[in-house]
Coordinates of C-alpha atoms in Angstrom, one line a residue:
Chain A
X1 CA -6.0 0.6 40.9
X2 CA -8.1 -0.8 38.1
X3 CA -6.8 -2.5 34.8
X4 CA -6.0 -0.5 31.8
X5 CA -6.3 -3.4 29.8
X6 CA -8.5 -7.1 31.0
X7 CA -8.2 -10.0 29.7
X8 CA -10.8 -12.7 31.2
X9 CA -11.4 -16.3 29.8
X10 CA -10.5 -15.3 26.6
X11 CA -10.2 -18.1 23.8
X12 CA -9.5 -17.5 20.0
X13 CA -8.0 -19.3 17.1
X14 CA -8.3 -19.7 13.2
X15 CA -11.3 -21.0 11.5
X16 CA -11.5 -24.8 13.4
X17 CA -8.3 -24.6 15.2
X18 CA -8.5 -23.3 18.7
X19 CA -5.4 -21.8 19.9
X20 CA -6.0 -19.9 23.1
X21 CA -8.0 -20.9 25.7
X22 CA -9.5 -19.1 28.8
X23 CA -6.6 -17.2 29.3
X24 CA -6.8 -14.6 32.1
X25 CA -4.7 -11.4 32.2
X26 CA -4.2 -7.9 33.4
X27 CA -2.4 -4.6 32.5
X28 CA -2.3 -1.9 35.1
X29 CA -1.7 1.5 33.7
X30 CA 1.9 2.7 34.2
X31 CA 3.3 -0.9 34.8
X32 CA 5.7 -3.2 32.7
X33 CA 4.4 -6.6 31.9
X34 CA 5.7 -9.3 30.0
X35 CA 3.9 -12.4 28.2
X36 CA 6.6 -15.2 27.6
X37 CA 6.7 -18.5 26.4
X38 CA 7.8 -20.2 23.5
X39 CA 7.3 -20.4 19.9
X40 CA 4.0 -21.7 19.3
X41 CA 2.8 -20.6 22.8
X42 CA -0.4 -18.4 21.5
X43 CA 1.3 -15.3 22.4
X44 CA 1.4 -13.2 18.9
X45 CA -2.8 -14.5 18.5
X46 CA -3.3 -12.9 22.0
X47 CA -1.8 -9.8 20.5
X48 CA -4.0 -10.1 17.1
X49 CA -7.2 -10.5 19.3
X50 CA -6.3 -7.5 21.6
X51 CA -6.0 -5.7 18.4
X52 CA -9.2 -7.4 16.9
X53 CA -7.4 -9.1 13.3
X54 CA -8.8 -12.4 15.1
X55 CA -11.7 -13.2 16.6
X56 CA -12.1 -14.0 20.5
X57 CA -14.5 -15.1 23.0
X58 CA -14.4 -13.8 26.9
X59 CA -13.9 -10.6 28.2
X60 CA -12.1 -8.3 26.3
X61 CA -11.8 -4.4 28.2
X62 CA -9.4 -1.7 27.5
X63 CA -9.7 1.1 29.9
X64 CA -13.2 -0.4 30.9
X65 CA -14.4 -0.3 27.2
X66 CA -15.0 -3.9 25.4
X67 CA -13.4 -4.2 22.9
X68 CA -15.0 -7.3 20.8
X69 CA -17.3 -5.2 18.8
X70 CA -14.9 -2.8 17.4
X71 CA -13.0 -2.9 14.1
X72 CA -9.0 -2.7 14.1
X73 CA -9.3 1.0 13.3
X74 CA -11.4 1.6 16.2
X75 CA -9.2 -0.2 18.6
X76 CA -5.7 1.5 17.3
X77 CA -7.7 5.0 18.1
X78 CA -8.4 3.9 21.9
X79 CA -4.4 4.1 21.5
X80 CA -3.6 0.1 21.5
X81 CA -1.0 0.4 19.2
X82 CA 0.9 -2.8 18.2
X83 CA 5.4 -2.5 17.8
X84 CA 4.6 -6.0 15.1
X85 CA 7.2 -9.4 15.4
X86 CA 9.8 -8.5 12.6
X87 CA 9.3 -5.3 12.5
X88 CA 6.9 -4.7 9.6
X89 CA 8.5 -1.2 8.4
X90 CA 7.7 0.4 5.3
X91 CA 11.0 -0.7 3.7
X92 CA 11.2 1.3 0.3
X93 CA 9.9 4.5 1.9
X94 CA 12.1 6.8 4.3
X95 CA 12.4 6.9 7.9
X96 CA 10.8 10.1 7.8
X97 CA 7.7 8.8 5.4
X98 CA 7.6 5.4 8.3
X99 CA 6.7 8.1 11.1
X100 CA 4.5 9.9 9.7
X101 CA 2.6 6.5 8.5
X102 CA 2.5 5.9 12.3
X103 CA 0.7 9.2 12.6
X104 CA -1.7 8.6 9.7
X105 CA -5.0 9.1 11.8
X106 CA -3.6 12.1 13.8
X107 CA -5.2 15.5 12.6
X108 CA -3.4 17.2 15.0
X109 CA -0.6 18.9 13.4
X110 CA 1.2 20.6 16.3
X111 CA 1.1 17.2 18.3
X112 CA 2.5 15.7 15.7
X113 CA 5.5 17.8 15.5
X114 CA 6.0 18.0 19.0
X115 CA 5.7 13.9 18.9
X116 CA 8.6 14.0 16.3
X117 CA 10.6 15.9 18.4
X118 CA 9.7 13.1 21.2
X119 CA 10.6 10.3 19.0
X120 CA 13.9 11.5 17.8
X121 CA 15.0 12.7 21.6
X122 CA 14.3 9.4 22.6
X123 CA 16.2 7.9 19.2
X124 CA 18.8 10.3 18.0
X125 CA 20.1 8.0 15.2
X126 CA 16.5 8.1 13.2
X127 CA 16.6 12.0 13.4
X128 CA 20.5 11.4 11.5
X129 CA 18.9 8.7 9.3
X130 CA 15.2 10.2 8.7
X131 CA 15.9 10.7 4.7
X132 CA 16.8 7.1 4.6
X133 CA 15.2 4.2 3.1
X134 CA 14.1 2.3 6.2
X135 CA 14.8 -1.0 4.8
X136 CA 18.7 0.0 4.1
X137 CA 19.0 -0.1 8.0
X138 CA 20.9 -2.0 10.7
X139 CA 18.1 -4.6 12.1
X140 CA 18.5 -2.6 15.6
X141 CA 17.6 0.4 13.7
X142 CA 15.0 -1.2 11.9
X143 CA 13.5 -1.9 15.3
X144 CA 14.2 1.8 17.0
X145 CA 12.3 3.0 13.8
X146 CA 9.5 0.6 14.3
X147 CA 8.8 1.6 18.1
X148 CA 9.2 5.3 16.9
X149 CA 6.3 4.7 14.4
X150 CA 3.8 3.3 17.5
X151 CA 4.8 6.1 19.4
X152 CA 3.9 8.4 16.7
X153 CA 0.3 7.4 17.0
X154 CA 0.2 8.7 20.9
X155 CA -0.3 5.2 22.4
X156 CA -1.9 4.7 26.1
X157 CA -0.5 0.8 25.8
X158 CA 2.1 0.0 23.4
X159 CA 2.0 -4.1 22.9
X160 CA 5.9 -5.2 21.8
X161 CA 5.8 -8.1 20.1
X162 CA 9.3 -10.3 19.8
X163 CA 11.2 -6.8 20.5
X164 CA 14.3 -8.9 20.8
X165 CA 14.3 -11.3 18.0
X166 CA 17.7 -11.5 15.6
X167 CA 19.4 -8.7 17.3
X168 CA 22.7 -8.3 19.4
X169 CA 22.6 -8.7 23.1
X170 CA 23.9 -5.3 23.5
X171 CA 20.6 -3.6 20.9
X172 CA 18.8 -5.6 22.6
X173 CA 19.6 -4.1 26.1
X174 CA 19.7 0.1 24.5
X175 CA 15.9 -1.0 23.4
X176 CA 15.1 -2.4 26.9
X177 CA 16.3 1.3 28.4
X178 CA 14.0 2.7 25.6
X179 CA 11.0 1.0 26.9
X180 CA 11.6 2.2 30.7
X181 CA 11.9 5.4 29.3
X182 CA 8.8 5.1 27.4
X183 CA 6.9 3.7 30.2
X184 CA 8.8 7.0 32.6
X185 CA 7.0 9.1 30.2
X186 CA 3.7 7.3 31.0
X187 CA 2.8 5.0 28.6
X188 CA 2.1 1.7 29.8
X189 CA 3.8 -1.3 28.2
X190 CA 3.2 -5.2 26.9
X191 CA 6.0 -7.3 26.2
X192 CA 5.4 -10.3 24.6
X193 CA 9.4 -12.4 24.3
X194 CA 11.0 -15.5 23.7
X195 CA 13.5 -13.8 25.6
X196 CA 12.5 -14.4 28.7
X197 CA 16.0 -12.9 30.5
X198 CA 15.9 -9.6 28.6
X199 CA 12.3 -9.7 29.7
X200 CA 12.3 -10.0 32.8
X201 CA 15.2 -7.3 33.4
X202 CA 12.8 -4.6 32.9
X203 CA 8.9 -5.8 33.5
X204 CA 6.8 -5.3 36.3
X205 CA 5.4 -8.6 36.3
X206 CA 5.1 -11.7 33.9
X207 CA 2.6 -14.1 32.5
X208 CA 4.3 -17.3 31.1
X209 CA 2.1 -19.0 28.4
X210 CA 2.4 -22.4 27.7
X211 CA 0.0 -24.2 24.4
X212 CA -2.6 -21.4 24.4
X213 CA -2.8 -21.4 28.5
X214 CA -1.5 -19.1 31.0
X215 CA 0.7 -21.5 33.4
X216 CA 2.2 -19.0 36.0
X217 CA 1.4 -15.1 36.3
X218 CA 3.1 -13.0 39.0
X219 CA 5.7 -10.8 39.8
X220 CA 9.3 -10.6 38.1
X221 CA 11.0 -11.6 40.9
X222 CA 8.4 -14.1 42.8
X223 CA 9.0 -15.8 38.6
X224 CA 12.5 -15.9 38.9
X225 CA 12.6 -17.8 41.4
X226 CA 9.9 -20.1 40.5
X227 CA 12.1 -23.4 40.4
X228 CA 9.5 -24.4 37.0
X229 CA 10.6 -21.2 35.4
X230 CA 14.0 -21.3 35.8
X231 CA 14.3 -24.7 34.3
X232 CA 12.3 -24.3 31.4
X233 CA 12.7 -20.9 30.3
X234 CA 16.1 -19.6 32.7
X235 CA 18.2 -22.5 31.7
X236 CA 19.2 -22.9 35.2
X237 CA 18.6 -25.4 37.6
Chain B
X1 CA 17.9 12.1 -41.6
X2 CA 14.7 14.9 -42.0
X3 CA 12.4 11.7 -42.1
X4 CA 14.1 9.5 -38.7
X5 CA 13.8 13.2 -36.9
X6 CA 9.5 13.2 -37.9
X7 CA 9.3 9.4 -36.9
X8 CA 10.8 10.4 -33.5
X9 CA 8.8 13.0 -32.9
X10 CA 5.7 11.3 -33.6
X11 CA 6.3 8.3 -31.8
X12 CA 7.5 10.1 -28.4
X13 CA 4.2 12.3 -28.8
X14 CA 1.9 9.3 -29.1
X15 CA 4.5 7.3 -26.8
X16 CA 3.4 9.7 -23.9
X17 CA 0.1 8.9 -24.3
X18 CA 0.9 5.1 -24.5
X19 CA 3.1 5.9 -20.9
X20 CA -0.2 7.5 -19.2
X21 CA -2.0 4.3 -20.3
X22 CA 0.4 2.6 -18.3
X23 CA 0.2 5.2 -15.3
X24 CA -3.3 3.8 -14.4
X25 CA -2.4 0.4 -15.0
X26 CA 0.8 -0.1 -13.9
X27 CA -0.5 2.2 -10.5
X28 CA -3.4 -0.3 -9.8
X29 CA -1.2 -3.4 -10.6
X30 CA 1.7 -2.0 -8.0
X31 CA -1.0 -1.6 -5.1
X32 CA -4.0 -3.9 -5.7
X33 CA -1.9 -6.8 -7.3
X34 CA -4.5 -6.7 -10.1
X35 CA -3.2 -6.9 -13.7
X36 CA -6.4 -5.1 -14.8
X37 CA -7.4 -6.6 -18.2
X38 CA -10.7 -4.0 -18.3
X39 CA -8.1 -1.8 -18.5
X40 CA -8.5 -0.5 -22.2
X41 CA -12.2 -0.8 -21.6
X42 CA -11.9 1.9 -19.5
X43 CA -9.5 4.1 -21.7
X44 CA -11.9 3.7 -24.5
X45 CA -15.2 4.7 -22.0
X46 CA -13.0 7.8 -21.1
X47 CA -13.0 8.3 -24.9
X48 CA -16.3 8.4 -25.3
X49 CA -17.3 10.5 -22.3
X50 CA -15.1 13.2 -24.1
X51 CA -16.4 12.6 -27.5
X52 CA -20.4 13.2 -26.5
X53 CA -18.9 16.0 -24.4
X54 CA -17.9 17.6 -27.1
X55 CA -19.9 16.6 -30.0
X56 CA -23.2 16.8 -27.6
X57 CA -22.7 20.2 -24.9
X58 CA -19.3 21.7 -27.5
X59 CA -16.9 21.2 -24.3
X60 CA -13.3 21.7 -25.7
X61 CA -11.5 18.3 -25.2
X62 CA -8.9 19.3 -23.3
X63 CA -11.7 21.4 -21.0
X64 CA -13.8 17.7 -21.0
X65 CA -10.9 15.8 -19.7
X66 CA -11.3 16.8 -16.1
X67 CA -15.3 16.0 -16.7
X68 CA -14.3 12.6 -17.8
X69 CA -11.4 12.1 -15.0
X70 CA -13.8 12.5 -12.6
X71 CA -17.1 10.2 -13.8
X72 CA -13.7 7.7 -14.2
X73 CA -12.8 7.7 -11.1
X74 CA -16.6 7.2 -9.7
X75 CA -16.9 4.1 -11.8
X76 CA -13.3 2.6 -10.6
X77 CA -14.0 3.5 -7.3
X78 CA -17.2 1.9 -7.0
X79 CA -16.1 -1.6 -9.5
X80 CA -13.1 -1.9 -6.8
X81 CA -15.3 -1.1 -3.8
X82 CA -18.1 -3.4 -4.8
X83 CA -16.8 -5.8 -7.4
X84 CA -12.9 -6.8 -7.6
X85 CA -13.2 -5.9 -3.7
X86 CA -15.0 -9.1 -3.2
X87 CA -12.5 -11.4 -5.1
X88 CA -9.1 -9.6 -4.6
X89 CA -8.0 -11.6 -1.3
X90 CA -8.6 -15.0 -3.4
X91 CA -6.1 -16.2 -6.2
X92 CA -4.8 -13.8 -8.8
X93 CA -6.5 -15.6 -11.5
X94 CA -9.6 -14.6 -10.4
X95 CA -9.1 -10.8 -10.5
X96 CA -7.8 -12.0 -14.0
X97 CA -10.9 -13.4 -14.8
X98 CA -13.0 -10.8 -13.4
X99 CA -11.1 -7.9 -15.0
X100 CA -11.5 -10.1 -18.4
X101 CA -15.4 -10.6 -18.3
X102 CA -15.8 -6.7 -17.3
X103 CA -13.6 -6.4 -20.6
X104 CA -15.7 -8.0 -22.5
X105 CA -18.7 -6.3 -20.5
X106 CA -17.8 -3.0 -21.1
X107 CA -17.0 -3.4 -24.5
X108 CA -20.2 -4.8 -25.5
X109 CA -22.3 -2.7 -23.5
X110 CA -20.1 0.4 -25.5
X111 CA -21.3 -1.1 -28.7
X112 CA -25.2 -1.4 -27.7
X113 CA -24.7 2.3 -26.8
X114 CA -22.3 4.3 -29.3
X115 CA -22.7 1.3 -32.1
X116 CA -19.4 0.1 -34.0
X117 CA -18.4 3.0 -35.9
X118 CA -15.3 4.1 -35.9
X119 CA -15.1 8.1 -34.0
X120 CA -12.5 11.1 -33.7
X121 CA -12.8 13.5 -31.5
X122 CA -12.2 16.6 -33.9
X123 CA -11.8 19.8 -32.7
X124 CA -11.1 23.0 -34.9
X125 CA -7.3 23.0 -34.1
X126 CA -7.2 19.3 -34.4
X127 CA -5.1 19.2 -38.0
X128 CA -2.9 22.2 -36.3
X129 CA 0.4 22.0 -36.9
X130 CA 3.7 24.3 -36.9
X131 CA 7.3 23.5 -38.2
X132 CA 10.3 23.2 -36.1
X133 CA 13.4 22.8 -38.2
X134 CA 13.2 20.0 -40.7
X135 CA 9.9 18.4 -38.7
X136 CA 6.8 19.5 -38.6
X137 CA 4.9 19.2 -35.1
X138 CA 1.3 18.1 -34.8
X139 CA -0.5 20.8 -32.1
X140 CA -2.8 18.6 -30.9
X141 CA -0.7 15.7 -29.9
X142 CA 2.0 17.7 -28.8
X143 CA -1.0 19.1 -26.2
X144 CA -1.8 15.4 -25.5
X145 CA 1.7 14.4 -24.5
X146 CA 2.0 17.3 -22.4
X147 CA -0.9 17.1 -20.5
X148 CA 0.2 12.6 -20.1
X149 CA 3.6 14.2 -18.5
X150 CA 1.5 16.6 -16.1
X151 CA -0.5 14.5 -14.8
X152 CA 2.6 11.5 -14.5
X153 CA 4.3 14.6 -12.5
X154 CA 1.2 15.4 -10.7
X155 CA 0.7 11.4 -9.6
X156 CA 4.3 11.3 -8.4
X157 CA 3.8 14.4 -6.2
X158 CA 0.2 13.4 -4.5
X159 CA 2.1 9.8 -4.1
X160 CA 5.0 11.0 -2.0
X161 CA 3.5 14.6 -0.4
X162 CA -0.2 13.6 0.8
X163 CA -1.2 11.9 3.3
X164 CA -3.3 9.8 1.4
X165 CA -0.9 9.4 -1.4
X166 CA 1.5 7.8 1.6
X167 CA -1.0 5.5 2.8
X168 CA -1.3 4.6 -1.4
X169 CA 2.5 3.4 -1.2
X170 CA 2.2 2.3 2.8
X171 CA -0.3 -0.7 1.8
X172 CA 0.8 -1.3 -1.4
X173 CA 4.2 -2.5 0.4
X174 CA 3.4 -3.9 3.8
X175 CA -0.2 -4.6 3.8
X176 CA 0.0 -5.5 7.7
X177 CA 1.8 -2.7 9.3
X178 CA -0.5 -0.4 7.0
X179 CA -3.5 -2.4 8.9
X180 CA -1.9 -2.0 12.1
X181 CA -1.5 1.6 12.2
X182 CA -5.2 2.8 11.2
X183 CA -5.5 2.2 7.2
X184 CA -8.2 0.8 5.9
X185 CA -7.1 -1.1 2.9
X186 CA -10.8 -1.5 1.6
X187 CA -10.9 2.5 1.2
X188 CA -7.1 2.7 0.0
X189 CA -7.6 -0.3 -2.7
X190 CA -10.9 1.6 -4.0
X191 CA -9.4 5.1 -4.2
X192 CA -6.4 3.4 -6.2
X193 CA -8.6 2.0 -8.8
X194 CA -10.9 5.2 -8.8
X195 CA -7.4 6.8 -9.6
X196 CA -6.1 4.3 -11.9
X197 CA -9.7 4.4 -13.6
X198 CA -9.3 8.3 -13.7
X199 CA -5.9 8.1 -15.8
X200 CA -7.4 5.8 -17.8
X201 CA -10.6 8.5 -18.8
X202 CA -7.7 11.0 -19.7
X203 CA -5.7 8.8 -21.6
X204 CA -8.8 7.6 -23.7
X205 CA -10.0 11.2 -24.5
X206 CA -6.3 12.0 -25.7
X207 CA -6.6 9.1 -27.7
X208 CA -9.9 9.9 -29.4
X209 CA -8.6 13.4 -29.8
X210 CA -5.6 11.9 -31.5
X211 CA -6.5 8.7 -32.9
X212 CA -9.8 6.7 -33.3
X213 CA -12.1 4.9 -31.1
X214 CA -14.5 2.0 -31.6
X215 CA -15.9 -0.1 -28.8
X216 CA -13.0 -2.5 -29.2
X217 CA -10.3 -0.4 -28.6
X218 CA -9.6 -1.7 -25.1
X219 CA -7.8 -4.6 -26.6
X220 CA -4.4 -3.7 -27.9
X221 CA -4.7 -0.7 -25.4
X222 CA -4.9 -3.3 -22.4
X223 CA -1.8 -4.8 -24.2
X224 CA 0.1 -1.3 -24.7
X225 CA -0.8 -0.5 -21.5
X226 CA 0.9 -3.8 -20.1
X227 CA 4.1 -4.0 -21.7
X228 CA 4.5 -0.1 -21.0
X229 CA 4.1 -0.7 -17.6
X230 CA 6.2 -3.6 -17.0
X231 CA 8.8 -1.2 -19.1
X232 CA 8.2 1.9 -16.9
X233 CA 8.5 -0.6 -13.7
X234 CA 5.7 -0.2 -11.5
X235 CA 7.4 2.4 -9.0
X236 CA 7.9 5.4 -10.7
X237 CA 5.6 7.3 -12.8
X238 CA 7.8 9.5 -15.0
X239 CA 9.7 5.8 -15.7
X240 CA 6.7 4.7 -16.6
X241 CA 6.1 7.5 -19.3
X242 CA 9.5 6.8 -21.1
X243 CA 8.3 2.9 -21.4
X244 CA 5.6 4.8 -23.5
X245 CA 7.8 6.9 -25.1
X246 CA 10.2 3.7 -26.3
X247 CA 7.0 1.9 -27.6
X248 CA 5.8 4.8 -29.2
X249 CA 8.7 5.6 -31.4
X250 CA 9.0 1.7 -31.9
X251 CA 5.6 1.3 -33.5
X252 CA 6.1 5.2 -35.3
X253 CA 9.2 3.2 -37.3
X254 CA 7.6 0.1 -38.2
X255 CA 4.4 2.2 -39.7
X256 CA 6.8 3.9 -41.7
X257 CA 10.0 1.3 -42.3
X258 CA 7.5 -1.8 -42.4
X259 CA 3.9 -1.2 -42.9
X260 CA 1.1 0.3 -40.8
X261 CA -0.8 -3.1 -40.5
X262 CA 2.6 -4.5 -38.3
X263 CA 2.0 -1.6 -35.8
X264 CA 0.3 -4.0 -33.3
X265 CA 3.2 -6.6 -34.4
X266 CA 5.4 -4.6 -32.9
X267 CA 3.5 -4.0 -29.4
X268 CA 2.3 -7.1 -29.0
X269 CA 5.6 -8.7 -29.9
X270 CA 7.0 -6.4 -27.7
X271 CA 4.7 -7.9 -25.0
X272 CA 6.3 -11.4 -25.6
X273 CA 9.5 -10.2 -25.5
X274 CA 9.1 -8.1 -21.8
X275 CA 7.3 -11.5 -20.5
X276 CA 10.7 -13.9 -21.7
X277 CA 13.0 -10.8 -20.7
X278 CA 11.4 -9.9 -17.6
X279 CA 9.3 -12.5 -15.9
X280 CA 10.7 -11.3 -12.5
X281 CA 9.5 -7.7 -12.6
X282 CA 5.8 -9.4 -13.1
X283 CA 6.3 -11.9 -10.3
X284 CA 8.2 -10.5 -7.8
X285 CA 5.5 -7.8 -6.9
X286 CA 2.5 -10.6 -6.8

């Protein structure tokens, strides 16, 4: 099976400051995969060169398609669409207003209907809530809405970045059934967490990033038992 | 009693036009993060568009506004696209600056080309007037402030029905997650100043029809524009017409209580006063 998305000897950074370098990795279409590591690791500037707001050097493919040459636009339309760290919603507009902005370059109205119908199956709260201001939400819902707004937009790869960051354990598990749900209905998924626990309970495989380098890459389980991992990351010994 | 009734009703008349002043301004402040100090230039070029309209081809004022909406919005659209475009990711005092020397620009340029002399746009029905009770309405203004609260009603709708209008409000409030989902802010910041431009080219030929235009105009429009839309608050376009409606009857009882010559007193002191008052509601959207 070949990659949906490949990442070969990529580096990147801002202006004179390298922060990624020759880092190797590999979506397969219908799989799970996570990208941990720790604050600082590089992970959200992989994201921002997958979706071309930085620039990278090294191979670069979605779906056998390079992507270096292409403006963000062009990349969100191959259907790379990014679930942002903190959410990023619309905050004084309604939930309602939030989805449709994740639709914005969708011209097909039928689809679009029929992917509201999706969104709000798969999160029946936002369907009770979709008059409300988005920003007057719980954080958990705040974070539903912002995963229904990428699905709006009929992603082939949705890229999740800090899914898990400032909400309860329990939120944080209903969102992990989302994503297996999501990924049931075919679209493939990237994970990028701190939480490398809630990660790992529903991903494929894992890549664990370490100062702008990838320092392990394999299956979930062959990684949990990786002694390294489980010390730094597990907090078991 | 007769006499407070007239001031009112002249002061909300002109005040409406004051509010669509602040429409355009208060619109392209809210999105681009530009206080627009060309502002007023472009309410007194929209002017003049619907003066030679009329004067030169006999288009009615009211039929010319659309004419001059349009050539407004060409002109925003390409100064934001080609011109503020280039400076507007840098610090705000540099759109300031910008904005000021296309003021000064504009207004120069408007002299070489019309000269200094002051002009009204006067149409037949322009002294019109009819009474209502003890006050006696003007036609023509009372046509001006009507057409300010249509198009402040049409703005709101296209703002929070199209698509285009959404993406207006998306970028103005989370530039990254507008980014990340497929706008492209470059094309979104242009039509916004091409729209704020296009207010501005109604409000000027309302004002010529209404009032009187010279070259330097922009000035104390740039400033009524300003505090109106700091009154209004930058969100809500019908609130933005009653801050023109407040500063209209304000400077319609100092021409009459005080003196006419205090009129711009009253606005600009008024400006002071929302700056001391109100600092935040400037700040917190930069």
């Amino acid at each position: 099976m070949s990659a949906l998305l490949e990442i070969a000897g990529l580096g990147a950074g801002y202006g004179e400051a390298p922060v990624l370098f020759d880092v190797g990795l590999e979506v397969r279409a219908g799989e799970i995969v996570t990208l941990v590591g720790s604050n600082g690791a590089g992970k959200t500037t992989l994201l921002r060169a997958i979706s071309r707001t930085v620039d990278s050097t090294g191979t670069l493919r979605f779906d056998g398609r390079p992507l270096g040459g292409l403006t963000p636009e062009q990349v969100f339309d191959l259907g790379l669409v990014q679930v942002p760290e903190g959410r990023q919603l619309f905050d004084r507009m309604s939930v309602e207003d939030n989805l449709r902005m994740g639709a914005y370059r969708r011209r097909d109205a039928a689809g679009v209907r029929e992917a509201f119908d999706r969104v709000y199956r798969l999160f029946p709260v936002l369907r009770e809530r979709r008059a409300q201001l988005a920003g007057s939400m719980s954080g958990g819902e705040q974070q539903m809405c912002a995963i229904a707004r990428a699905l709006m937009a009929a992603p082939r790869l949705l890229l999740v970045d800090e899914m898990s960051l400032g909400l309860a354990p329990v939120v944080v598990d209903q969102l992990l059934e989302v994503l297996a749900e999501i990924r049931r209905q075919g679209i493939t998924v990237l994970l990028v967490e701190q939480d490398v626990f809630a990660a790992f309970s529903v991903a494929d495989r894992g890549y664990v990033m370490e100062t702008g380098r990838i320092v392990r890459e394999g299956a979930v389980a062959d990684l949990r038992s990786d002694p390294e991992v489980r010390k730094a990351y597990l907090g078991v010994h | 009693m007769a006499l407070l009734a007239q001031i009112v009703v002249n002061g909300v008349l002109l005040g409406g036009l004051y509010g669509l002043m602040g429409l355009g301004m208060g619109l392209v402040w809210g999105v681009l993060n530009i206080v627009n100090l060309a502002h007023g230039a472009l309410i007194m070029l929209g002017g003049y568009a619907v003066y030679y309209l009329y004067t030169g081809a006999g288009v009615d004022p009211f039929a010319a506004l659309p004419l001059a909406m349009l050539a407004m919005f060409a002109l925003g659209y390409a100064l934001q696209r080609w011109l503020l475009g280039l400076v507007i990711r840098s610090a705000q005092l540099n759109t300031l600056l910008v904005t000021f020397g296309l003021d000064v620009l504009l207004s120069y340029l408007a002299q070489l080309a019309f000269s200094a002399d002051l002009r009204t746009i006067n149409p037949p029905y322009a002294g019109s007037n009819f009474a209502l009770g003890p006050v006696t309405v003007p036609l023509a203004p009372l046509a001006a402030f009507g057409v300010a609260l249509l198009l402040a009603a049409g703005l709101q709708a296209f703002l929070v029905r199209s698509r285009t209008g959404r993406a207006i409000r998306a970028t103005a409030q989370n530039l990254t997650a507008a980014r990340l989902h497929g706008v492209n802010p470059k094309r979104v910041y242009a039509l916004t100043f091409g729209l704020g431009a296009a207010l501005a080219g109604a409000a000027g030929g309302l004002y010529g029809v209404v009032s009187q235009l010279t070259p330097y105009v922009g000035v104390t429009l740039t400033a009524r524009s300003f505090v109106v839309a700091i009154l209004g608050g930058l969100d809500n376009p019908l609130g933005v017409i009653a801050g023109g409606v407040v500063l209209g009857v304000a400077e319609a009882a100092t021409a009459l209580y005080l003196d006419p010559t205090y009129v711009n007193v009253i606005s600009f002191g008024m400006l002071v006063v929302v700056l001391v008052l109100r600092p935040s509601r400037i700040f917190e959207r930069a």
